[in-house]
Short mmCIF file of C-alpha atoms in Angstrom, two decimals:
data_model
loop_
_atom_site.label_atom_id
_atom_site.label_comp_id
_atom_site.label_asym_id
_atom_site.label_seq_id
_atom_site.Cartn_x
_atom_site.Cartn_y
_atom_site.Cartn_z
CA UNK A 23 28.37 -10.81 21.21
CA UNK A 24 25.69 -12.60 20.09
CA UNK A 25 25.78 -16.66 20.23
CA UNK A 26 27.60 -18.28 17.18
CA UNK A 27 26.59 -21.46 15.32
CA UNK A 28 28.30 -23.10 12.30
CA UNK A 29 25.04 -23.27 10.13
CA UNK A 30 23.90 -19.87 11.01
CA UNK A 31 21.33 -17.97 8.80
CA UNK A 32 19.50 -14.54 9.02
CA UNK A 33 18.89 -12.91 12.35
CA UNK A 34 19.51 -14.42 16.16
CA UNK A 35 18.76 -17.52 17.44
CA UNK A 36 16.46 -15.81 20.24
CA UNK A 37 14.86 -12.62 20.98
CA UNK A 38 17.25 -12.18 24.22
CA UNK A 39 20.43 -12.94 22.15
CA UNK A 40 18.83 -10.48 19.23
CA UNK A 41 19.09 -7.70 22.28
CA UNK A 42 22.58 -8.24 22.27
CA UNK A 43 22.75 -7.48 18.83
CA UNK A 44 24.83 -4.13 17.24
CA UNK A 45 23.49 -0.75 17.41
CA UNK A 46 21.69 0.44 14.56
CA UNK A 47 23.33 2.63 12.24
CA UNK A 48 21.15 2.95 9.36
CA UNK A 49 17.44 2.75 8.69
CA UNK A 50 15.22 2.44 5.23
CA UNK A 51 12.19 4.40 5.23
CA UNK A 52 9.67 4.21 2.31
CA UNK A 53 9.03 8.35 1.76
CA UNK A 54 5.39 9.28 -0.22
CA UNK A 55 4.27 11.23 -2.98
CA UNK A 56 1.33 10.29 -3.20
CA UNK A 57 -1.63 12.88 -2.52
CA UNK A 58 0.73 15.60 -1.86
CA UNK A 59 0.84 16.92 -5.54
CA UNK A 60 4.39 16.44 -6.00
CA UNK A 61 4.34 14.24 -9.38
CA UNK A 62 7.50 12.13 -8.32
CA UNK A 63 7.75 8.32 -7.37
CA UNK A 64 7.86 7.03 -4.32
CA UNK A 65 11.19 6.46 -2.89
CA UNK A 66 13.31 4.30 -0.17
CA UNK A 67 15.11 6.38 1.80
CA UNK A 68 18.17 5.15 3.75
CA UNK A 69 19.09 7.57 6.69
CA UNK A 70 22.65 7.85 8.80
CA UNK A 71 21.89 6.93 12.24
CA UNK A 72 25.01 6.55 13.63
CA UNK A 73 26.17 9.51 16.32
CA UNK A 74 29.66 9.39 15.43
CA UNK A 75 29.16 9.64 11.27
CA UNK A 76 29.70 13.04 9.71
CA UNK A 77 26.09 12.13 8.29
CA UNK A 78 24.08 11.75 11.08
CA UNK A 79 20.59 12.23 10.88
CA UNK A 80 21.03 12.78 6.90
CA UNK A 81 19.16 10.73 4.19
CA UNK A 82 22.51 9.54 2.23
CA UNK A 83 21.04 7.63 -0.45
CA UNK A 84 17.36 7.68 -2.28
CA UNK A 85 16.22 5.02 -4.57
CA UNK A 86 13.56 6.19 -6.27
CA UNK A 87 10.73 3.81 -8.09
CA UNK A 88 10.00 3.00 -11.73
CA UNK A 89 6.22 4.23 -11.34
CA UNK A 90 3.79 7.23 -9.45
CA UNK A 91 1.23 6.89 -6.83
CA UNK A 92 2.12 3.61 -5.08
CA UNK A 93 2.09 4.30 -2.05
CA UNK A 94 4.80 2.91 -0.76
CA UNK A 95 3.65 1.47 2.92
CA UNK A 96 5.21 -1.11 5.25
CA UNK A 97 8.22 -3.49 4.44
CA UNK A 98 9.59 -6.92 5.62
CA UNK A 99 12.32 -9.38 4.31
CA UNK A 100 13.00 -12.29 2.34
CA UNK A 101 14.69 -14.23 5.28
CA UNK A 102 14.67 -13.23 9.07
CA UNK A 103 15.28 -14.79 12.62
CA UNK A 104 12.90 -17.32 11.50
CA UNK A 105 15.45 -18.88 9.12
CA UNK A 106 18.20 -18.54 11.67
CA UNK A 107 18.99 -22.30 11.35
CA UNK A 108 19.16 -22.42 7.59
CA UNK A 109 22.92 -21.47 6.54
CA UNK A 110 21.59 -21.23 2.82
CA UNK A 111 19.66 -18.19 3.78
CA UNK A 112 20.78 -14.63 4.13
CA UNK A 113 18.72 -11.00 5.18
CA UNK A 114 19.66 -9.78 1.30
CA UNK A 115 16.30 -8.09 0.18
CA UNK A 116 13.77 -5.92 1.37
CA UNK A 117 10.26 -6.37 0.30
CA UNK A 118 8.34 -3.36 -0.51
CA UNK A 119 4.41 -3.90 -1.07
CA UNK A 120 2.49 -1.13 -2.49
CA UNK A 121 -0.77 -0.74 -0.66
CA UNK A 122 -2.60 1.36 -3.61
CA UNK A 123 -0.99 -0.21 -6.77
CA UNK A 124 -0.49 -3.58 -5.36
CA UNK A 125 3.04 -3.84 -7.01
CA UNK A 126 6.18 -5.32 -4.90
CA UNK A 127 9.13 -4.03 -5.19
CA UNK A 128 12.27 -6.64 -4.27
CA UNK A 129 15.12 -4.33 -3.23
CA UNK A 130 18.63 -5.79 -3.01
CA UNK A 131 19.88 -4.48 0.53
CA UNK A 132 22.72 -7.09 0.92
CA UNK A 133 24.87 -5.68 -2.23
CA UNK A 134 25.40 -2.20 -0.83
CA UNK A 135 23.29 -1.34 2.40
CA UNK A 136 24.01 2.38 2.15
CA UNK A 137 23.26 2.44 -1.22
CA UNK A 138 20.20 -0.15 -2.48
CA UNK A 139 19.02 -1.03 -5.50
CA UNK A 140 16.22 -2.02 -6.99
CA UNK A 141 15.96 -6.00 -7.88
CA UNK A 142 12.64 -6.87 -9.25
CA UNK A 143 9.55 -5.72 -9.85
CA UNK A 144 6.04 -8.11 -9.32
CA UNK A 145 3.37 -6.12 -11.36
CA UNK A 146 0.08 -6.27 -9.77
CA UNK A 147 -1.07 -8.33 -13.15
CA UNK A 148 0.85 -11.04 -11.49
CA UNK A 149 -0.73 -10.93 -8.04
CA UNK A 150 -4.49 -10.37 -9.70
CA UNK A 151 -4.22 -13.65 -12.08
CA UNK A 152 -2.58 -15.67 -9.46
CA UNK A 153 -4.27 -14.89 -6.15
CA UNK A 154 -7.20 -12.41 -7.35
CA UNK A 155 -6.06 -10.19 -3.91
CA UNK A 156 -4.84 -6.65 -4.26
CA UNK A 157 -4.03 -3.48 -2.45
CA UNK A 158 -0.72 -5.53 0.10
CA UNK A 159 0.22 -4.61 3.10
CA UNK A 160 2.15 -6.72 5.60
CA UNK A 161 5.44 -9.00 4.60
CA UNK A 162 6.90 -11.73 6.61
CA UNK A 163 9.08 -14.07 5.79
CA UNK A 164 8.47 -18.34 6.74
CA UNK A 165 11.14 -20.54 7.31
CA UNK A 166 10.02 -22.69 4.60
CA UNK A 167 11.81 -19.77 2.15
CA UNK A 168 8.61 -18.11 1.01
CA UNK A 169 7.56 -14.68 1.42
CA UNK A 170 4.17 -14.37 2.73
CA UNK A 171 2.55 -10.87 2.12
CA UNK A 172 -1.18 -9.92 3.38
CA UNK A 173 -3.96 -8.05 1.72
CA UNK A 174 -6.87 -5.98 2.35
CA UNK A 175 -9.02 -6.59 -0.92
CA UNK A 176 -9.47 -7.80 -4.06
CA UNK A 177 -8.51 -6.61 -7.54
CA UNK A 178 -11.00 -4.47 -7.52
CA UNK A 179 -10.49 -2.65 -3.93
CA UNK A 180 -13.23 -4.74 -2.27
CA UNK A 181 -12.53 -6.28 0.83
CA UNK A 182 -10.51 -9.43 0.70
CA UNK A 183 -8.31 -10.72 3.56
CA UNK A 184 -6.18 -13.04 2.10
CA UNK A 185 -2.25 -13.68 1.63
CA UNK A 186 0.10 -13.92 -1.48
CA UNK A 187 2.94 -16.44 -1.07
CA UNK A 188 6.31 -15.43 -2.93
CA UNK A 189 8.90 -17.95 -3.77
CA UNK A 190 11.99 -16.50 -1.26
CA UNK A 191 14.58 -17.04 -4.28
CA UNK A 192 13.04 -16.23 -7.51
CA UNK A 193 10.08 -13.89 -5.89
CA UNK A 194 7.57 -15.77 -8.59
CA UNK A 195 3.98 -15.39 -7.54
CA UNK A 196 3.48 -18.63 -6.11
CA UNK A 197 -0.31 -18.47 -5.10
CA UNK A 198 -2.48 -17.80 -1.93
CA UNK A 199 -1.66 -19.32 1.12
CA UNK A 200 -5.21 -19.91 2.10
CA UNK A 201 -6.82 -22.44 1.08
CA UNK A 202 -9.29 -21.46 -2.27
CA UNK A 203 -12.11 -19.43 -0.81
CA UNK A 204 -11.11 -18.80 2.74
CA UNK A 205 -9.88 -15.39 2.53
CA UNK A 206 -11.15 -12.95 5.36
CA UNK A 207 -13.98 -10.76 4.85
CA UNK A 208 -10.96 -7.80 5.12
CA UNK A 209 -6.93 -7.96 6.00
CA UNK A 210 -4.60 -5.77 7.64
CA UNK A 211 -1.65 -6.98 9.26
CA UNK A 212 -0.78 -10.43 10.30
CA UNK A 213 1.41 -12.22 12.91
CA UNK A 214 2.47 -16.27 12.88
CA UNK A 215 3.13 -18.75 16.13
CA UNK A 216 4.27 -22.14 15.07
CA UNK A 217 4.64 -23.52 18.47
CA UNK A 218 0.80 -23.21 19.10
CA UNK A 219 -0.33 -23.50 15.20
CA UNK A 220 -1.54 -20.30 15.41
CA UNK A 221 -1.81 -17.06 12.55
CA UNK A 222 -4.00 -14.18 13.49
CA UNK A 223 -5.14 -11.63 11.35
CA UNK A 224 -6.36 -8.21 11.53
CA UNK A 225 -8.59 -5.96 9.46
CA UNK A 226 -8.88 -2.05 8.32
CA UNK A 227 -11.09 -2.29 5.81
CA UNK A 228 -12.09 -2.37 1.71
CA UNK A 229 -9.82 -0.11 -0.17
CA UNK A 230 -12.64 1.47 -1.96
CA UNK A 231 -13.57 2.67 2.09
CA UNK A 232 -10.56 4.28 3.10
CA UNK A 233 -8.58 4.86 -0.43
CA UNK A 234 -9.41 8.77 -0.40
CA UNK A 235 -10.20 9.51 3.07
CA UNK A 236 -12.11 8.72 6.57
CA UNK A 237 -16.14 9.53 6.65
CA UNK A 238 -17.53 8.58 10.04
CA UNK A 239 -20.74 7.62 7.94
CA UNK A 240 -18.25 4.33 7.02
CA UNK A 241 -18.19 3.47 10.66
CA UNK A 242 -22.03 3.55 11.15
CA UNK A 243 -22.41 1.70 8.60
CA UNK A 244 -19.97 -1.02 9.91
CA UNK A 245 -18.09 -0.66 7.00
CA UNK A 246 -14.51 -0.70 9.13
CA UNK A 247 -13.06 -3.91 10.77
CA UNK A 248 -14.10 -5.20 14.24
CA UNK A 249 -12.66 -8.73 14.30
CA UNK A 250 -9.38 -11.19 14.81
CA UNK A 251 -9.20 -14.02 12.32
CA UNK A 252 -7.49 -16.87 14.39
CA UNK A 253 -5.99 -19.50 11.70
CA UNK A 254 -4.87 -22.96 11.80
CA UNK A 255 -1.02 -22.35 10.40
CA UNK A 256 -0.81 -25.85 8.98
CA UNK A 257 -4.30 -26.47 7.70
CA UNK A 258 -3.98 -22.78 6.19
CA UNK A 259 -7.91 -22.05 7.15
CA UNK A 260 -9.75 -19.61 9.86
CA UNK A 261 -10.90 -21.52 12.81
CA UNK A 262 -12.20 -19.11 14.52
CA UNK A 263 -13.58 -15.30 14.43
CA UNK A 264 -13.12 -12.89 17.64
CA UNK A 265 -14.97 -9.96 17.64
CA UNK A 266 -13.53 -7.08 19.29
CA UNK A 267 -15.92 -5.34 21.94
CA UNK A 268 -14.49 -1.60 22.10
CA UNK A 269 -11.79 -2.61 19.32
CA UNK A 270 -12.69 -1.05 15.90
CA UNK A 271 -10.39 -1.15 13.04
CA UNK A 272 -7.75 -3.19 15.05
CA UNK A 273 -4.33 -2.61 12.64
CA UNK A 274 -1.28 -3.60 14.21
CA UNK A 275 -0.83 -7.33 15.87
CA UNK A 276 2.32 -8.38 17.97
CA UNK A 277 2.39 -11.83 19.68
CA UNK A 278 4.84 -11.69 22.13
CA UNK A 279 8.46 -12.38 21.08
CA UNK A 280 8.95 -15.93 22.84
CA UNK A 281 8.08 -18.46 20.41
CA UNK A 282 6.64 -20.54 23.51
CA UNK A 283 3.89 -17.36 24.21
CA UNK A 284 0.56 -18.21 23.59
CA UNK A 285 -0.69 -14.24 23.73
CA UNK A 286 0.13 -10.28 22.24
CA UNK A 287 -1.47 -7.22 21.53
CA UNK A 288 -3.02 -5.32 19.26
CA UNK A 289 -3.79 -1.73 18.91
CA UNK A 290 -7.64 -0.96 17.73
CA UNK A 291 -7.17 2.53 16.15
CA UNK A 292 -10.89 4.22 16.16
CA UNK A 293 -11.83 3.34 19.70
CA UNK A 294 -8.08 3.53 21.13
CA UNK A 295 -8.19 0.57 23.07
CA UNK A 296 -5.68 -2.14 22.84
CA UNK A 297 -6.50 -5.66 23.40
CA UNK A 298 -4.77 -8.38 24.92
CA UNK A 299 -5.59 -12.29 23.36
CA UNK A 300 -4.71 -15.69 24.66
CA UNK A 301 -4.77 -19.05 24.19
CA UNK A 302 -7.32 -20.86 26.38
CA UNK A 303 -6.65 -24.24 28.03
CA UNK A 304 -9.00 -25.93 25.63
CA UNK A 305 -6.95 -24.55 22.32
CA UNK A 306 -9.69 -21.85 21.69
CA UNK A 307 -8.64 -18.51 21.56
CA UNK A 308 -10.09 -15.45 23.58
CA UNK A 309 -9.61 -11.42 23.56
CA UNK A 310 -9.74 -8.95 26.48
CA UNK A 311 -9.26 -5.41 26.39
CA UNK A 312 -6.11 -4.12 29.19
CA UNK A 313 -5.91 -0.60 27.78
CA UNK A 314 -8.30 2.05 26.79
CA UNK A 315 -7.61 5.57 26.08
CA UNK A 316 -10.28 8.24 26.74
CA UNK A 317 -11.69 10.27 24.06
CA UNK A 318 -11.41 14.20 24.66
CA UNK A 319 -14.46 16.24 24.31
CA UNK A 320 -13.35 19.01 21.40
CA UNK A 321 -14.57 21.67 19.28
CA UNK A 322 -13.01 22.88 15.74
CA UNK A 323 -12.53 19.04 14.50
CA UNK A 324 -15.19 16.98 12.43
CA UNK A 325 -16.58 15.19 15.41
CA UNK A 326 -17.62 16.29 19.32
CA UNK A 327 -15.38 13.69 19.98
CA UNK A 328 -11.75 12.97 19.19
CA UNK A 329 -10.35 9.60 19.88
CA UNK A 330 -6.59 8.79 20.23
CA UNK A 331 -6.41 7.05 17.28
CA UNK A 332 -3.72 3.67 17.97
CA UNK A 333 -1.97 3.27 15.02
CA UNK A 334 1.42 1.36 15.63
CA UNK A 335 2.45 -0.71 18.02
CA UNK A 336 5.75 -2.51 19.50
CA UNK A 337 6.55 -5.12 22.14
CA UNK A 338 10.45 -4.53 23.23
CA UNK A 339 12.35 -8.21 22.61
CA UNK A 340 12.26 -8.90 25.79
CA UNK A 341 8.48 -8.86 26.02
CA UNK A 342 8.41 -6.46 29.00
CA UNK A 343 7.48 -3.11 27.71
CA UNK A 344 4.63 -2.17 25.40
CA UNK A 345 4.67 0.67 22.82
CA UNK A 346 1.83 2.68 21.09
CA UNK A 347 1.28 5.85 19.23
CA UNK A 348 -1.77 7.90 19.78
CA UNK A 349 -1.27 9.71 15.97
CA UNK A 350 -4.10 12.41 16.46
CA UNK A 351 -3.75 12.78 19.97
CA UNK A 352 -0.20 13.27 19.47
CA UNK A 353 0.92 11.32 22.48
CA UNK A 354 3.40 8.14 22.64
CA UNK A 355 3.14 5.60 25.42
CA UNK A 356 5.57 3.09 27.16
CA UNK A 357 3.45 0.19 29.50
CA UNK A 358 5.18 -1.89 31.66
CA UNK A 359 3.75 -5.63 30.32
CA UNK A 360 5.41 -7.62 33.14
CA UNK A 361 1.56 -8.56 33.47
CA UNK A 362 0.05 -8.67 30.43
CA UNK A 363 -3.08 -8.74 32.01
CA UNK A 364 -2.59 -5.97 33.88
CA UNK A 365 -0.04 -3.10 31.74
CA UNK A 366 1.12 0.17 33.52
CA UNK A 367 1.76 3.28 32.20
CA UNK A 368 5.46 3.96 32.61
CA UNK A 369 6.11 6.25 30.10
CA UNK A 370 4.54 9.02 27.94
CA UNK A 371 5.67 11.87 25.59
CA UNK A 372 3.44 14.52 23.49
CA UNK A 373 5.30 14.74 19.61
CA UNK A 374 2.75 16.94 18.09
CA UNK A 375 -0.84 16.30 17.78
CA UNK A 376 -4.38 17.79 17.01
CA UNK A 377 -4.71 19.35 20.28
CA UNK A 378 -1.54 21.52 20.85
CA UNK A 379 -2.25 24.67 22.12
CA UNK A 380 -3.01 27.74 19.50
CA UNK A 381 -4.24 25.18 16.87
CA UNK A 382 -7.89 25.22 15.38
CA UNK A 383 -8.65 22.33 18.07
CA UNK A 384 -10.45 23.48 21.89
CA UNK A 385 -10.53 20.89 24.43
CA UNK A 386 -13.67 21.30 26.53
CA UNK A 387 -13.08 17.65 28.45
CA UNK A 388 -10.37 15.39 29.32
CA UNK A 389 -9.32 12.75 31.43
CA UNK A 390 -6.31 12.72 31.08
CA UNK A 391 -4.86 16.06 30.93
CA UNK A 392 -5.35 19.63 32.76
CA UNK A 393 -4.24 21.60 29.66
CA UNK A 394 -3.33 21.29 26.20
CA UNK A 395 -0.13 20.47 25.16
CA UNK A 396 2.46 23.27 23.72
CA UNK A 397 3.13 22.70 19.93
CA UNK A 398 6.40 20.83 19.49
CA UNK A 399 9.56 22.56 18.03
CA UNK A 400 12.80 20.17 17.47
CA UNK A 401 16.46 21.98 16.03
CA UNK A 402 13.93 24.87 14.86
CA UNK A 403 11.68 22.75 13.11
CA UNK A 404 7.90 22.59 14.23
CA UNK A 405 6.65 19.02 14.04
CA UNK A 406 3.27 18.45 12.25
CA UNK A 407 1.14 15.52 12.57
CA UNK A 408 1.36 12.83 15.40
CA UNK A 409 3.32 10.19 16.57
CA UNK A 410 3.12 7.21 14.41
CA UNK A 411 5.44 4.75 13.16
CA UNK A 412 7.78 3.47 15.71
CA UNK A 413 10.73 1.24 15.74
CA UNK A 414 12.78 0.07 18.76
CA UNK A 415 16.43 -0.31 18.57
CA UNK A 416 17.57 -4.26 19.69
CA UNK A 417 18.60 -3.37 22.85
CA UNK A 418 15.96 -1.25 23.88
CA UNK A 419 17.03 1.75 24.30
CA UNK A 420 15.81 4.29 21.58
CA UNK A 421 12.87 4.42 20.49
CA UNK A 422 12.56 5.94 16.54
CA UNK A 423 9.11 7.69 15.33
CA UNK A 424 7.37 9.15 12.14
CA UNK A 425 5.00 11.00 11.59
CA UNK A 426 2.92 10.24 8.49
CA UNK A 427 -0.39 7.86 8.49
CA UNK A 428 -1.51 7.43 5.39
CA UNK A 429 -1.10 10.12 2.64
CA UNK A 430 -4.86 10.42 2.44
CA UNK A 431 -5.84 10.57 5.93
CA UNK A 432 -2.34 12.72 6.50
CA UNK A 433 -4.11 15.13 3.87
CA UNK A 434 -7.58 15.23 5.68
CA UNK A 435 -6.33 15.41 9.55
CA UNK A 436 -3.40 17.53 9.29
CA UNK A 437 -2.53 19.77 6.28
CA UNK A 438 0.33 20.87 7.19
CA UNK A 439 1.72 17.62 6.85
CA UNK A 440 1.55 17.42 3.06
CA UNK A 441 2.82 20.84 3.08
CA UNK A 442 5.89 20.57 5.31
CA UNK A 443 6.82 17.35 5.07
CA UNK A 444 7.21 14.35 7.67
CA UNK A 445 9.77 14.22 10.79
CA UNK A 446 11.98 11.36 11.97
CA UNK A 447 12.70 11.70 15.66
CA UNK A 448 14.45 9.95 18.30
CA UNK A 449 13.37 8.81 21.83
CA UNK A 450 15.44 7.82 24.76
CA UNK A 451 14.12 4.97 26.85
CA UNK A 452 14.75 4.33 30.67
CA UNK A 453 14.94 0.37 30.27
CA UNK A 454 15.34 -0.09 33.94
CA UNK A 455 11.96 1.80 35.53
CA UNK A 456 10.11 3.00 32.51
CA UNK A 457 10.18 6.76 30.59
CA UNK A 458 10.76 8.50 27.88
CA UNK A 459 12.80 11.47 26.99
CA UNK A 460 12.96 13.03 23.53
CA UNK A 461 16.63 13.75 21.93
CA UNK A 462 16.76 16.86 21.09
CA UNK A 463 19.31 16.28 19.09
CA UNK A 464 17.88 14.41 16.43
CA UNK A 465 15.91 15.06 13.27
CA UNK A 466 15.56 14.09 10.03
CA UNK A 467 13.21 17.08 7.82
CA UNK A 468 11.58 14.86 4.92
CA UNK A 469 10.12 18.85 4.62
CA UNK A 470 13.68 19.49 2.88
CA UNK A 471 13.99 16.52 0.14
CA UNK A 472 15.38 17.38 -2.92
CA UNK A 473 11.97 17.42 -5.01
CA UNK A 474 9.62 18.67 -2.05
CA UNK A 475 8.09 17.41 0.98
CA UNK A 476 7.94 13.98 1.47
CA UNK A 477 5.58 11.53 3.92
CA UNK A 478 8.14 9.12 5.61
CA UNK A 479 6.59 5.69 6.83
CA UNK A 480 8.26 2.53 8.38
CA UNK A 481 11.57 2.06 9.54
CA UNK A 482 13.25 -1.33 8.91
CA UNK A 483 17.01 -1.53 10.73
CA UNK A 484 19.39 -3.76 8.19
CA UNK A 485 19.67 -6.80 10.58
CA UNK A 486 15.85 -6.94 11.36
CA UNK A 487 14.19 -5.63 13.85
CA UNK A 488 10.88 -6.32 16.91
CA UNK A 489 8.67 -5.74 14.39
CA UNK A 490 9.41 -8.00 11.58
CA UNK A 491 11.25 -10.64 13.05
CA UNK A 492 9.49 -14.14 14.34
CA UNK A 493 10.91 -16.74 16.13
CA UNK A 494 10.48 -20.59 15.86
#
């Protein structure tokens, strides 16, 4: 069991006691409408992940929300690990930011887990008057009480990295946490480090870019993001700018999990690299890239080239084992990070893809592989789309994936997507020397929802999870 305190709060007192955590048994997904012509909401799924409920692999409850066309995205929580110490605190709600309509939805968890509901609703009128940012993506929560929730532009869908500050009881629009006029040039996702007084910050790019869909003539233009914003956490300001050699549109960013760590990862989608940053001995801050994957020479797709496309990744509690989905690829990867200079493949697993075999898409080179991978087919159901969101279970041992991007993109790069609906599957990690081995087992159809196919997105265990928790 994990340690107990007398003034507990949310979460584990360390990543390593977090490990020892209980197995999951239920996950909230945010499931899409958006884009796929089904006029309905958006919708939190909660799914039965238990082996031994008569509900396994079932969505068992759907709460649906007030208005169309969010796009319901990522999630975090109004109190996590980092509020460990604070007994007043507890793990009760789960934000929801929209990343098209800018709304956040507050959804009370902690009443009924299997069953939530909705508790407020923070109109994007609010977070326009307040903070002039717009179209939200990532949520943490600070263990000063406050929710902190990034951005990618303005009002008006132009590119504004900044960061809307919640208060953790009431959820009132408190502000920006920047200081007035030092947003980012464009946001993403965002990762804190208070031992080292350190935020960095990562950028996709203006709304108005990517809202309905990818045109290389963006990327010559250098209108996708290429850079880290390093920030001082107290001062609230950028102090310095990293740009990314090899890394454009770097999304996901993962310090590691001990709070003493002055380094992490994160995954540069277009040129499928991912890139490894430090702290230097003088306090400045440096990147290096430790893993590039190959683009495969193709025919039958928009470009002579396909890249992997990194879209999520994960860093196991312990900090030894590195995750990453390659979405239009189709390929998921385990790296040993024992060196985090240095990772090694130990683990890899094709879940679909743009290249299986008897698609549209011919190989003429790769690198990598000697022949193209056979379409996948799980309890009778044949998986569209790639690898994408992932979630690792405390311990380490299963790894959980979807399959949708973002509705637009899922619309451009794979069709059958919208029409068939997203896939939850379930991976079984070798914790001891590295691998992967699909359950066959498992699968939840969002192809089979009650008012049509849906797009499933993040998963967010109850008790927190490597992706959203932080440690002081």
């Amino acid at each position: 069991m994990a340690t107990k305190c007398g003034k507990c709060g949310p979460g584990y007192p360390t990543p390593l006691e977090a490990m020892k955590g209980p197995r999951e048994e239920i996950v909230y997904l945010p499931c899409i409408y958006r884009n796929t012509g089904i006029e309905a909401p958006d919708y939190l799924a909660t799914v039965d992940i238990d082996p031994k409920s008569p509900h396994y692999c079932q969505v068992i409850h759907r709460l649906p929300m007030p208005y169309l066309k969010d796009e319901l995205h990522h999630s975090g929580w109004n109190a996590c690990s980092s509020c460990f110490g604070d007994s007043t605190k507890s793990r009760t709600k789960l934000m929801l930011p929209c990343l098209m309509s800018s709304r956040i939805y507050v959804v009370d968890v902690g009443s009924e887990p299997r069953a939530p509901k909705l508790h407020k609703v923070i109109e994007p009128e609010d977070i326009h008057a307040k903070c002039d940012l717009g179209y939200i993506h990532t949520s943490h929560c600070l263990a000063s009480g406050e929710v902190m929730i990034s951005s990618l532009g303005d009002s008006k869908g132009n590119g504004k990295g900044g960061f809307i500050l919640l208060d953790g009881e009431t959820f009132e629009v408190k502000g920006t946490w920047e200081r007035p006029g030092g947003a980012a040039p464009m946001g993403y996702d965002f990762w804190y480090q208070p031992r080292h007084n350190v935020m960095v910050s990562t950028e996709w790019a203006a709304p108005n870019v990517f809202r309905d869909g990818f045109n290389p003539a963006d990327v010559e233009a250098g209108r996708y993001g290429s850079h880290l914003h390093i920030w001082d956490w107290q001062r609230h300001e950028i102090v310095q700018t990293l740009s990314l050699q090899d890394g454009l549109i770097p999304l996901e960013v993962r310090f590691l999990h001990n709070p003493d760590a002055a380094q992490g990862f994160v995954g540069c989608a277009l040129s499928s690299t991912i890139q490894r940053f430090y702290k230097n001995q003088g306090g400045t801050w440096s990147v290096e890239k430790v893993i590039q994957v190959p683009p495969k020479k193709v025919k039958g797709w928009m470009l002579p080239e396909m890249p992997g496309l990194v879209t999520d990744i994960l860093l196991s509690l312990d900090d030894r084992f590195l995750y990453f989905s390659n979405w239009l690829h189709g390929d998921l990867r385990q790296y040993d990070i024992s060196d985090p200079q240095r990772p090694r493949l130990t683990g890899q697993l094709f879940l679909g893809g743009s290249i299986v075999k008897g698609g549209p898409v011919q190989v003429l080179e790769d690198l990598e592989l000697t022949s193209q991978p056979e379409p996948l087919v799980v309890k009778g159901k044949r998986v569209h789309g790639g690898p994408q969101m992932i979630q690792l279970s405390l311990d380490g041992k299963r790894l959980y994936v979807t399959t949708s991007l973002y509705s637009a993109w899922d619309k451009q790069f794979y069709p059958d997507l919208i029409r068939e609906g997203s896939v939850m599957l379930q991976i079984d990690v070798d914790t001891i020397k590295g691998g992967l081995k699909l359950n066959p087992n498992f699968l939840v159809d969002f192809g089979k929802e009650p008012l049509g196919p849906a797009l499933a997105h993040e998963l967010r265990y109850p008790g927190g999870d490597c992706s959203s928790d932080i440690w002081l």
